[in-house]
mmCIF file of N, CA and C in Angstrom:
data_model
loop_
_atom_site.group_PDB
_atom_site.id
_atom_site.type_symbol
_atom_site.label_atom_id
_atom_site.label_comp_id
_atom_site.label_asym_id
_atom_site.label_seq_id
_atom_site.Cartn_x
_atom_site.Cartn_y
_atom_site.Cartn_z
ATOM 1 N N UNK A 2 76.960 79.558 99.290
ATOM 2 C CA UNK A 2 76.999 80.975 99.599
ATOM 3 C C UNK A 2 77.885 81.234 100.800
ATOM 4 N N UNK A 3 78.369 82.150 100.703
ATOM 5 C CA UNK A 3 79.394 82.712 101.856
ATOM 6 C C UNK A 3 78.591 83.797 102.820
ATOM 7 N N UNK A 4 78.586 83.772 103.973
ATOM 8 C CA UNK A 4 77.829 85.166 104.694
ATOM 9 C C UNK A 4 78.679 85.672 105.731
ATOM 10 N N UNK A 5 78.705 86.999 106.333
ATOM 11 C CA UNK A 5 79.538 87.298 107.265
ATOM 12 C C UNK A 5 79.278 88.018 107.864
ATOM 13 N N UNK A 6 79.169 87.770 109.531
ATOM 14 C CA UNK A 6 78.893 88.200 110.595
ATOM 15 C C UNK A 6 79.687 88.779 111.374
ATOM 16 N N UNK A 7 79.688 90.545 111.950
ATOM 17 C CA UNK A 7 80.630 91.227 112.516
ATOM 18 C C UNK A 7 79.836 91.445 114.069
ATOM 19 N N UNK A 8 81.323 91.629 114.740
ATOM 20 C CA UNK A 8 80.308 91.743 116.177
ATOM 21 C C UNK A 8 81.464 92.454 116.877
ATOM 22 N N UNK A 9 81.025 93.063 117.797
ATOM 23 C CA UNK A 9 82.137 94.166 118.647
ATOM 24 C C UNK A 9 82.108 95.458 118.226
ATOM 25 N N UNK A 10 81.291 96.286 117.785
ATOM 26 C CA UNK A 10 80.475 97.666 117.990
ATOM 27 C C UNK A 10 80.251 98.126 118.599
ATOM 28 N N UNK A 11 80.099 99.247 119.120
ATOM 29 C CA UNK A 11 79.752 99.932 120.639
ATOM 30 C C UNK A 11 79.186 101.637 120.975
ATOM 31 N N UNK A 12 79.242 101.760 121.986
ATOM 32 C CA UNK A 12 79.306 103.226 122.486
ATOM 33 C C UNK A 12 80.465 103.011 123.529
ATOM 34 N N UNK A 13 81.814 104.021 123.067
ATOM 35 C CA UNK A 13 82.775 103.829 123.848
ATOM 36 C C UNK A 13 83.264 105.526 124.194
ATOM 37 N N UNK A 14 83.892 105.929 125.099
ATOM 38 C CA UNK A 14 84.502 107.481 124.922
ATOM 39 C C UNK A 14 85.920 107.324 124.423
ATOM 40 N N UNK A 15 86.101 108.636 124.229
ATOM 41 C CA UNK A 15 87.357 109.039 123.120
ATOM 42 C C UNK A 15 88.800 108.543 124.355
ATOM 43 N N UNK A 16 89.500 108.200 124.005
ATOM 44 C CA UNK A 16 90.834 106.853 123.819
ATOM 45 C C UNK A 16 90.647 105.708 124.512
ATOM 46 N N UNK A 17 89.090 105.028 124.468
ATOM 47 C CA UNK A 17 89.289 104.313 124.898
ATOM 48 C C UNK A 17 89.401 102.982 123.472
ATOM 49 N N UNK A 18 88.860 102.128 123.606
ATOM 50 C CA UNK A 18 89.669 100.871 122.320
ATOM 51 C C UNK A 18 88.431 99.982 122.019
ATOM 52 N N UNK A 19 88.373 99.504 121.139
ATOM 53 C CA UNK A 19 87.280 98.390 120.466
ATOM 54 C C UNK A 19 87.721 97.207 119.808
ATOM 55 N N UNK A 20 87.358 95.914 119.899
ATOM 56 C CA UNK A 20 87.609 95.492 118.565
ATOM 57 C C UNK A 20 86.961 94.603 118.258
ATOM 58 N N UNK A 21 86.569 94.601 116.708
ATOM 59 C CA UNK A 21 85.915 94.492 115.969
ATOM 60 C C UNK A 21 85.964 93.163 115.090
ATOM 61 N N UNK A 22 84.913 92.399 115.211
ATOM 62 C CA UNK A 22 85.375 90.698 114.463
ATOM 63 C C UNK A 22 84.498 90.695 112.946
ATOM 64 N N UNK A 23 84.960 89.755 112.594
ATOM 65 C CA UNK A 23 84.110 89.282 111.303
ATOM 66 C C UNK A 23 84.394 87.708 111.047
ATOM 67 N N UNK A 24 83.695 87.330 110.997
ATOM 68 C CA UNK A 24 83.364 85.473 110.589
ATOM 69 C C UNK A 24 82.647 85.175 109.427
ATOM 70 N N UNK A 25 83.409 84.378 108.675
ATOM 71 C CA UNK A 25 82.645 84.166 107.547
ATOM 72 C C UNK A 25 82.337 82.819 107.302
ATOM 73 N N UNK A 26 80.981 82.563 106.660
ATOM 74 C CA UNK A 26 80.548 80.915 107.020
ATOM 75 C C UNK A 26 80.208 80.967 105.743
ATOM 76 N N UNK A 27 79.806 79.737 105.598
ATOM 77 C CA UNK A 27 79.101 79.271 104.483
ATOM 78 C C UNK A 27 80.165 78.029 103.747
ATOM 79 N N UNK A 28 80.086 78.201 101.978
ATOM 80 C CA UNK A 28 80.760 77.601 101.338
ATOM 81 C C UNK A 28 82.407 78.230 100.929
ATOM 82 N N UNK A 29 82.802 78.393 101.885
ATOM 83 C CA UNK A 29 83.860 78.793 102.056
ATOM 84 C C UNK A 29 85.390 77.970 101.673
ATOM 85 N N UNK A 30 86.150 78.551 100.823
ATOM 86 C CA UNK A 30 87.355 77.438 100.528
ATOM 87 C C UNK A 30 88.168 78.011 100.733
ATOM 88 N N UNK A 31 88.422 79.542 100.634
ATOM 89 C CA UNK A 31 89.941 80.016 100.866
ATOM 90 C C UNK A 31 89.615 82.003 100.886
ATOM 91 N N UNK A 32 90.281 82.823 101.599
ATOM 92 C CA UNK A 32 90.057 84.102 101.350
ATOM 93 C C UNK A 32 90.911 84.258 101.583
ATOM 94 N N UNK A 33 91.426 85.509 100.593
ATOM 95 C CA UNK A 33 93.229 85.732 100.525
ATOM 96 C C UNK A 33 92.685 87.325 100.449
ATOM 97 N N UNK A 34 91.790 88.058 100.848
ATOM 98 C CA UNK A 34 92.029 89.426 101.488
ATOM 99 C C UNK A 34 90.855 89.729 101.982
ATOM 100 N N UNK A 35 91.344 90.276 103.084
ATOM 101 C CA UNK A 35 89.990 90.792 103.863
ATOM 102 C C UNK A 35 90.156 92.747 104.048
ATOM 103 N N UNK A 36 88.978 93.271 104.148
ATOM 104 C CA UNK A 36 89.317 94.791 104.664
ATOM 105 C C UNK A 36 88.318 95.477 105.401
ATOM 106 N N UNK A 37 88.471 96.198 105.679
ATOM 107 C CA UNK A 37 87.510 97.221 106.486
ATOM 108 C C UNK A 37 87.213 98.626 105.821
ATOM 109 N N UNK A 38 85.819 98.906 106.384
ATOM 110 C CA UNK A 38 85.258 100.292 105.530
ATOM 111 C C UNK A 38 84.310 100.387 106.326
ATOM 112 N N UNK A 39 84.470 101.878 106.383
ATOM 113 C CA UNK A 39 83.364 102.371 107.161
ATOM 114 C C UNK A 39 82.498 103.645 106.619
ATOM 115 N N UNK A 40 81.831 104.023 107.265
ATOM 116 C CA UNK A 40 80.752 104.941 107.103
ATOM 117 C C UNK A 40 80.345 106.271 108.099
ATOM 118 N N UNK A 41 80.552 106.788 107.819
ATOM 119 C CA UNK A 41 80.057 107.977 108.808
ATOM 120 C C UNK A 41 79.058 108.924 108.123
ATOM 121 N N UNK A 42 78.050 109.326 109.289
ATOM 122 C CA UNK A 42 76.820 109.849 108.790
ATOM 123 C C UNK A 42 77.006 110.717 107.662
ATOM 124 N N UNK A 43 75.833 110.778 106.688
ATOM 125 C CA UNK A 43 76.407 111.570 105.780
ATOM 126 C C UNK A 43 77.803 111.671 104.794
ATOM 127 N N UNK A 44 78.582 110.915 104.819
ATOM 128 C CA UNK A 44 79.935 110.606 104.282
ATOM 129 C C UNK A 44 79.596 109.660 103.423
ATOM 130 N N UNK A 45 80.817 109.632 102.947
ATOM 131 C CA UNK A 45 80.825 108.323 102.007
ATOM 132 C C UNK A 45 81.768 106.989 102.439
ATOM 133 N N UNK A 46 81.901 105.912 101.940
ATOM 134 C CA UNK A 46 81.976 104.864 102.759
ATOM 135 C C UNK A 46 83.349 105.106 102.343
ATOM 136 N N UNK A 47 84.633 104.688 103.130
ATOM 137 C CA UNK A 47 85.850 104.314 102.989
ATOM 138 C C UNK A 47 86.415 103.304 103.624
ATOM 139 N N UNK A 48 87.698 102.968 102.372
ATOM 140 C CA UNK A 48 88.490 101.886 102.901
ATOM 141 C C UNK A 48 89.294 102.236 104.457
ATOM 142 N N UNK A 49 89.660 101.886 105.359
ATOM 143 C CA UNK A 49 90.460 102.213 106.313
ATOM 144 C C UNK A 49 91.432 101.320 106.534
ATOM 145 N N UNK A 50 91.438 99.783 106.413
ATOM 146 C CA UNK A 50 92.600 98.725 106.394
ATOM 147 C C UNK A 50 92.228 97.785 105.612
ATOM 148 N N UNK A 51 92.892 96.690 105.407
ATOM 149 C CA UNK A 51 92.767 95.867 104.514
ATOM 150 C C UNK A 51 94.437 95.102 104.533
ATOM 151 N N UNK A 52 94.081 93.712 104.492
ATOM 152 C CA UNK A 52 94.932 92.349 104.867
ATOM 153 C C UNK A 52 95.248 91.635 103.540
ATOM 154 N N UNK A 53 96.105 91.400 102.794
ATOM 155 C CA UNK A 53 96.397 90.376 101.551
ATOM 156 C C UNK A 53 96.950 89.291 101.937
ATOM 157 N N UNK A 54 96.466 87.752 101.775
ATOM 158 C CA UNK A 54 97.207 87.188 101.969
ATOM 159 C C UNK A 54 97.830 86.488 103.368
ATOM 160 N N UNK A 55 97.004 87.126 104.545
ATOM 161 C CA UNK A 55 97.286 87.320 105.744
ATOM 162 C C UNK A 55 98.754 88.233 105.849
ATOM 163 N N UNK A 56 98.947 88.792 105.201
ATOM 164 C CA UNK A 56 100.491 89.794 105.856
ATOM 165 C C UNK A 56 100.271 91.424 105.132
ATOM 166 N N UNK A 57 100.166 91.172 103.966
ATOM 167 C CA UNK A 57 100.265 92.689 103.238
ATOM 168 C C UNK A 57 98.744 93.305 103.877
ATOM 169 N N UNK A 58 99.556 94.517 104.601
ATOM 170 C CA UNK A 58 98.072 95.102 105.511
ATOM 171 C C UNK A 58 99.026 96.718 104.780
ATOM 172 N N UNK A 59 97.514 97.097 104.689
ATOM 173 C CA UNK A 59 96.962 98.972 104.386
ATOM 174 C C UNK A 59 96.322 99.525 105.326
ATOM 175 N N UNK A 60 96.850 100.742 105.730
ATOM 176 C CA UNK A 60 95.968 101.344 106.410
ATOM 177 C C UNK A 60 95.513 102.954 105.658
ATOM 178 N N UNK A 61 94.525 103.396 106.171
ATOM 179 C CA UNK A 61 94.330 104.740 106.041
ATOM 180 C C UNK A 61 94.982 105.495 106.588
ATOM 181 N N UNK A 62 95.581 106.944 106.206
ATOM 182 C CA UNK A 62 96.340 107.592 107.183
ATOM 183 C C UNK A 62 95.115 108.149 108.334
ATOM 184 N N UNK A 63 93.820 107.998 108.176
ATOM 185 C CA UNK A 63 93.390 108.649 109.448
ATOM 186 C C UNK A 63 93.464 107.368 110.704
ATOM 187 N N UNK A 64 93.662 106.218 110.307
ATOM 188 C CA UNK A 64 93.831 105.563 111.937
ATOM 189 C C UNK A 64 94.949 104.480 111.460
ATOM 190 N N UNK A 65 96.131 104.915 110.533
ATOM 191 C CA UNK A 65 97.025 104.461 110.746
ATOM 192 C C UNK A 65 97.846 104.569 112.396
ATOM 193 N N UNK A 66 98.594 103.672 112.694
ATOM 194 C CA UNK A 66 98.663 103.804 114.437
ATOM 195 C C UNK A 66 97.825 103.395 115.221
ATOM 196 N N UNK A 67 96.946 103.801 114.961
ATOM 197 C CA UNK A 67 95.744 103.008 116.134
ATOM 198 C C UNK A 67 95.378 102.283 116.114
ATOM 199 N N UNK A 68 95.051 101.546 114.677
ATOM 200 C CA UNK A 68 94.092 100.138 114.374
ATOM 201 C C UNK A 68 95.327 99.585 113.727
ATOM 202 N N UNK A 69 94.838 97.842 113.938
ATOM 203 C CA UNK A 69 95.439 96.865 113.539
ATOM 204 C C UNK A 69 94.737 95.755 113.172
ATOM 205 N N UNK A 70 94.870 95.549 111.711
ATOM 206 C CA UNK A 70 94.248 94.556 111.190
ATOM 207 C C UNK A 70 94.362 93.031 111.400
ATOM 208 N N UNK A 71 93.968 92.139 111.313
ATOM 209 C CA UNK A 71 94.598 90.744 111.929
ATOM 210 C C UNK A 71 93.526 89.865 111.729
ATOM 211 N N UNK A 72 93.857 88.996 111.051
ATOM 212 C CA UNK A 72 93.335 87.268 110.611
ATOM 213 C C UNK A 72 93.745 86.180 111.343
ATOM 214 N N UNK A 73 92.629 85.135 111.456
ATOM 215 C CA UNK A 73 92.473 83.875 111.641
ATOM 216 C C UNK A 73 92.220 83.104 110.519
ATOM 217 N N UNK A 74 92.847 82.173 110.100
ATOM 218 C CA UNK A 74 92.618 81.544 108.694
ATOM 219 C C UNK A 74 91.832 80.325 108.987
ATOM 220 N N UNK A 75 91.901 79.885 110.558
ATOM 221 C CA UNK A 75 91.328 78.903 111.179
ATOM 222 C C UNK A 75 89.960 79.012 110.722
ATOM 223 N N UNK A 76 89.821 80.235 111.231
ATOM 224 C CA UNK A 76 88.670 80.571 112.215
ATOM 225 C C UNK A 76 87.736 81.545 110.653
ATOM 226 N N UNK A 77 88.652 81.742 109.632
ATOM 227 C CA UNK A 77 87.851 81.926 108.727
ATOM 228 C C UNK A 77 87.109 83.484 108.867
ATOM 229 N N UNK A 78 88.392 84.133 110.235
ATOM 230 C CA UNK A 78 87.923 85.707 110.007
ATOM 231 C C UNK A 78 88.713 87.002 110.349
ATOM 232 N N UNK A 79 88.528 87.748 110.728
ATOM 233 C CA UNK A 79 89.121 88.814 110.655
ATOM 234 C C UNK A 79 88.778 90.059 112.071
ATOM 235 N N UNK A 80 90.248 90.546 112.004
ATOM 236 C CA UNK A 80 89.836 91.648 113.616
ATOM 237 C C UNK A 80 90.340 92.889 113.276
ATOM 238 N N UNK A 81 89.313 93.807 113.672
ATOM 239 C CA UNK A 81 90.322 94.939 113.895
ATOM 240 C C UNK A 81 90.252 95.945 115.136
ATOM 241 N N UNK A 82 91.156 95.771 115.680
ATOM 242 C CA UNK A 82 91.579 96.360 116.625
ATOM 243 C C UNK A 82 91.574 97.823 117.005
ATOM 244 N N UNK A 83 91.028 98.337 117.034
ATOM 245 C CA UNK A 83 90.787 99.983 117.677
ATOM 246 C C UNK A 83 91.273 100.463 118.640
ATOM 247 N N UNK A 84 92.216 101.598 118.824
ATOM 248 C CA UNK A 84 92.736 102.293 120.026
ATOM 249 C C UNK A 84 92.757 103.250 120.081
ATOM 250 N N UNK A 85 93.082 104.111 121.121
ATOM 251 C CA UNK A 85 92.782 105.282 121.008
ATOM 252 C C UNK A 85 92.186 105.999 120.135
ATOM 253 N N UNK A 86 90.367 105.677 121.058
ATOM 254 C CA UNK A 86 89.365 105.995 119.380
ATOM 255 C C UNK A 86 89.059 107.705 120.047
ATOM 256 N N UNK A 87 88.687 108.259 118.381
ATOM 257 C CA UNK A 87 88.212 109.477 118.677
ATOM 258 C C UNK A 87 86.566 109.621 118.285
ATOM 259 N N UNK A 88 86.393 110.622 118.226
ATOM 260 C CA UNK A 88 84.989 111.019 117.918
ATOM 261 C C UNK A 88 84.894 110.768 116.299
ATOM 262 N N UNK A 89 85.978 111.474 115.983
ATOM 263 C CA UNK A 89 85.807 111.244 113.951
ATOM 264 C C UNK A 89 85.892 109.670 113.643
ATOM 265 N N UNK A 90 85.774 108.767 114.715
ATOM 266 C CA UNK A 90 85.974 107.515 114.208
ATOM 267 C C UNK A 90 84.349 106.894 114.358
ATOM 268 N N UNK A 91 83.117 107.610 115.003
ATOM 269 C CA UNK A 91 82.004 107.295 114.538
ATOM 270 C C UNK A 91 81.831 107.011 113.342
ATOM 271 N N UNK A 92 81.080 105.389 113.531
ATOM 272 C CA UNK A 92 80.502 105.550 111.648
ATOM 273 C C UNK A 92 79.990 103.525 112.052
ATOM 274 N N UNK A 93 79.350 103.393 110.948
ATOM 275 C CA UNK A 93 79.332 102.177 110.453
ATOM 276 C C UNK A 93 80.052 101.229 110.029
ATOM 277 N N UNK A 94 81.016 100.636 110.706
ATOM 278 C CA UNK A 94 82.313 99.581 110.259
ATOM 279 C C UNK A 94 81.894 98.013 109.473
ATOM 280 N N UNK A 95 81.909 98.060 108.230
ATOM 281 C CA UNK A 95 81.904 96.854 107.348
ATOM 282 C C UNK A 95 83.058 96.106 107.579
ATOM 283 N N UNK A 96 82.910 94.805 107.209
ATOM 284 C CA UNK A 96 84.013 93.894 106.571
ATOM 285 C C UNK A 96 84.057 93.817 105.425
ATOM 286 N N UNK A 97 84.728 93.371 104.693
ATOM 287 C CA UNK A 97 85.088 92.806 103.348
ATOM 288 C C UNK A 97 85.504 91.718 103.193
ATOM 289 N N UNK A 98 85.481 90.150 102.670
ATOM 290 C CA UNK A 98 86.274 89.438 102.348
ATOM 291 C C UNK A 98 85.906 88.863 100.441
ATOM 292 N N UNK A 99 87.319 88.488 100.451
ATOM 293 C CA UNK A 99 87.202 88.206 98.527
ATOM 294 C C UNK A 99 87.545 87.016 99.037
ATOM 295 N N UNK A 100 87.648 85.902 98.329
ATOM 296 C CA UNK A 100 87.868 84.750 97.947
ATOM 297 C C UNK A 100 87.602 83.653 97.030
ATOM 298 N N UNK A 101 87.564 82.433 97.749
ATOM 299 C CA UNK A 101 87.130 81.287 96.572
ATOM 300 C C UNK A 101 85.963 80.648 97.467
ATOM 301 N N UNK A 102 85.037 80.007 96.901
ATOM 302 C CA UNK A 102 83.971 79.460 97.901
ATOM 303 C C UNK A 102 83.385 77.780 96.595
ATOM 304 N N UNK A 103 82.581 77.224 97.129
ATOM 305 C CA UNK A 103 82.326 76.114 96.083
ATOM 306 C C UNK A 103 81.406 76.564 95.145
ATOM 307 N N UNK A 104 81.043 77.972 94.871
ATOM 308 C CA UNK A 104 80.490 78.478 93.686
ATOM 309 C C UNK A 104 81.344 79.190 92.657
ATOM 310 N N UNK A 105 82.857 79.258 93.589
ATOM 311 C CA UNK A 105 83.397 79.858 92.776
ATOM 312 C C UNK A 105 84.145 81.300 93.486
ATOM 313 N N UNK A 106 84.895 82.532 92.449
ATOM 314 C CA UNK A 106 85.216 83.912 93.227
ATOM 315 C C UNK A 106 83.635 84.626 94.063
ATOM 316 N N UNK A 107 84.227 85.013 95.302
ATOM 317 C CA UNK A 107 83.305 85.352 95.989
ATOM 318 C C UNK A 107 83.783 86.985 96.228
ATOM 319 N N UNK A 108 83.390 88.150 96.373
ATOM 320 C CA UNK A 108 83.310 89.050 97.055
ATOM 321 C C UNK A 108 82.458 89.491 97.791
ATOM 322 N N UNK A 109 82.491 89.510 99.418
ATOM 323 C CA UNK A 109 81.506 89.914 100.161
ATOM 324 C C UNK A 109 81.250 90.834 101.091
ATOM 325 N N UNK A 110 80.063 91.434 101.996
ATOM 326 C CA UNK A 110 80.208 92.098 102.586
ATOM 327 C C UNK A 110 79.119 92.014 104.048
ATOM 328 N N UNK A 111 79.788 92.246 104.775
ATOM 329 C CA UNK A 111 79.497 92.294 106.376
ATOM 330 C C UNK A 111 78.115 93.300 106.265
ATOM 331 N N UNK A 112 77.302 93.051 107.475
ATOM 332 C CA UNK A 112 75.691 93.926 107.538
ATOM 333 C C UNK A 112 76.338 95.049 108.346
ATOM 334 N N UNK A 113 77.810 95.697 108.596
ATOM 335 C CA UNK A 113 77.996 96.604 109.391
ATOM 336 C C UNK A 113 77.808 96.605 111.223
ATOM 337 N N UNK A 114 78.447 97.299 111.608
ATOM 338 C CA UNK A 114 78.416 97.147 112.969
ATOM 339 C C UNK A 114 78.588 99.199 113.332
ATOM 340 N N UNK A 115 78.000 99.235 114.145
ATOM 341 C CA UNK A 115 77.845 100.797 114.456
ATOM 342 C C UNK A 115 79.326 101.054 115.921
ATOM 343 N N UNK A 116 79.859 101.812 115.197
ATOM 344 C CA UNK A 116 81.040 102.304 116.503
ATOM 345 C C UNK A 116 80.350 103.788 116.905
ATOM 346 N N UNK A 117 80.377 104.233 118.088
ATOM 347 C CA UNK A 117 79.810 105.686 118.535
ATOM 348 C C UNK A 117 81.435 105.723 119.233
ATOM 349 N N UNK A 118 81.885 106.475 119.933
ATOM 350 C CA UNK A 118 82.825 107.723 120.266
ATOM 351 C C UNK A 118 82.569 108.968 120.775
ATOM 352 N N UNK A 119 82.160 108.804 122.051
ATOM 353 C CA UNK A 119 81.581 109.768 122.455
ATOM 354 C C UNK A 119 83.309 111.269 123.414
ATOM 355 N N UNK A 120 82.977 111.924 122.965
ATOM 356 C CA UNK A 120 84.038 112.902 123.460
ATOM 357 C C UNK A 120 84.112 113.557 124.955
#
């Protein structure tokens, strides 16, 4: 089994910066994309970035510019970088990673990490 642990969540005020990890353990053999999604109260969950491959990165146009996605292949995880955060960037930040693991294709998902943004 693959599991993945995010850490770097906060209560921060508006432009200041966060960033955000994910580690993935377990039976792990290879992950060729990782992404991020979040949640805000009441909303529905969205993609915001996402990594292929370690190079082909997506962003959302709402924090295109500010965030930057970025892998460790070592280290088996993933960052994203937050800057100049605003208030609309409250929400619940997931990871994502797909891969291969010794059971086989894996798709998984992070227990969330809470970002606040206070104005």
């Amino acid at each position: 089994q693959v599991q993945l642990e995010e850490s770097g969540g906060g209560l921060v005020q508006a432009g200041e910066s966060l960033r955000l990890s994910c580690v993935a353990s377990g039976s792990v053999v290879s992950i060729n994309k990782w992404a991020w999604w979040r949640q805000a109260p009441g909303k529905e969950r969205d993609l915001i970035a996402s990594i292929t491959n370690g190079a082909d990165q997506n962003y959302a146009d709402s924090v295109n510019g500010r965030f930057t996605i970025s892998t460790d292949n070592a280290k088996n995880a993933v960052y994203l970088q937050m800057n100049n955060l605003k208030p609309e960037d409250t929400a619940v930040y997931y990871c994502v990673s797909r891969g291969f693991s010794d059971s086989g294709n894996f798709t998984n998902w992070g227990q969330g990490t809470q970002v606040t943004v206070s104005s």
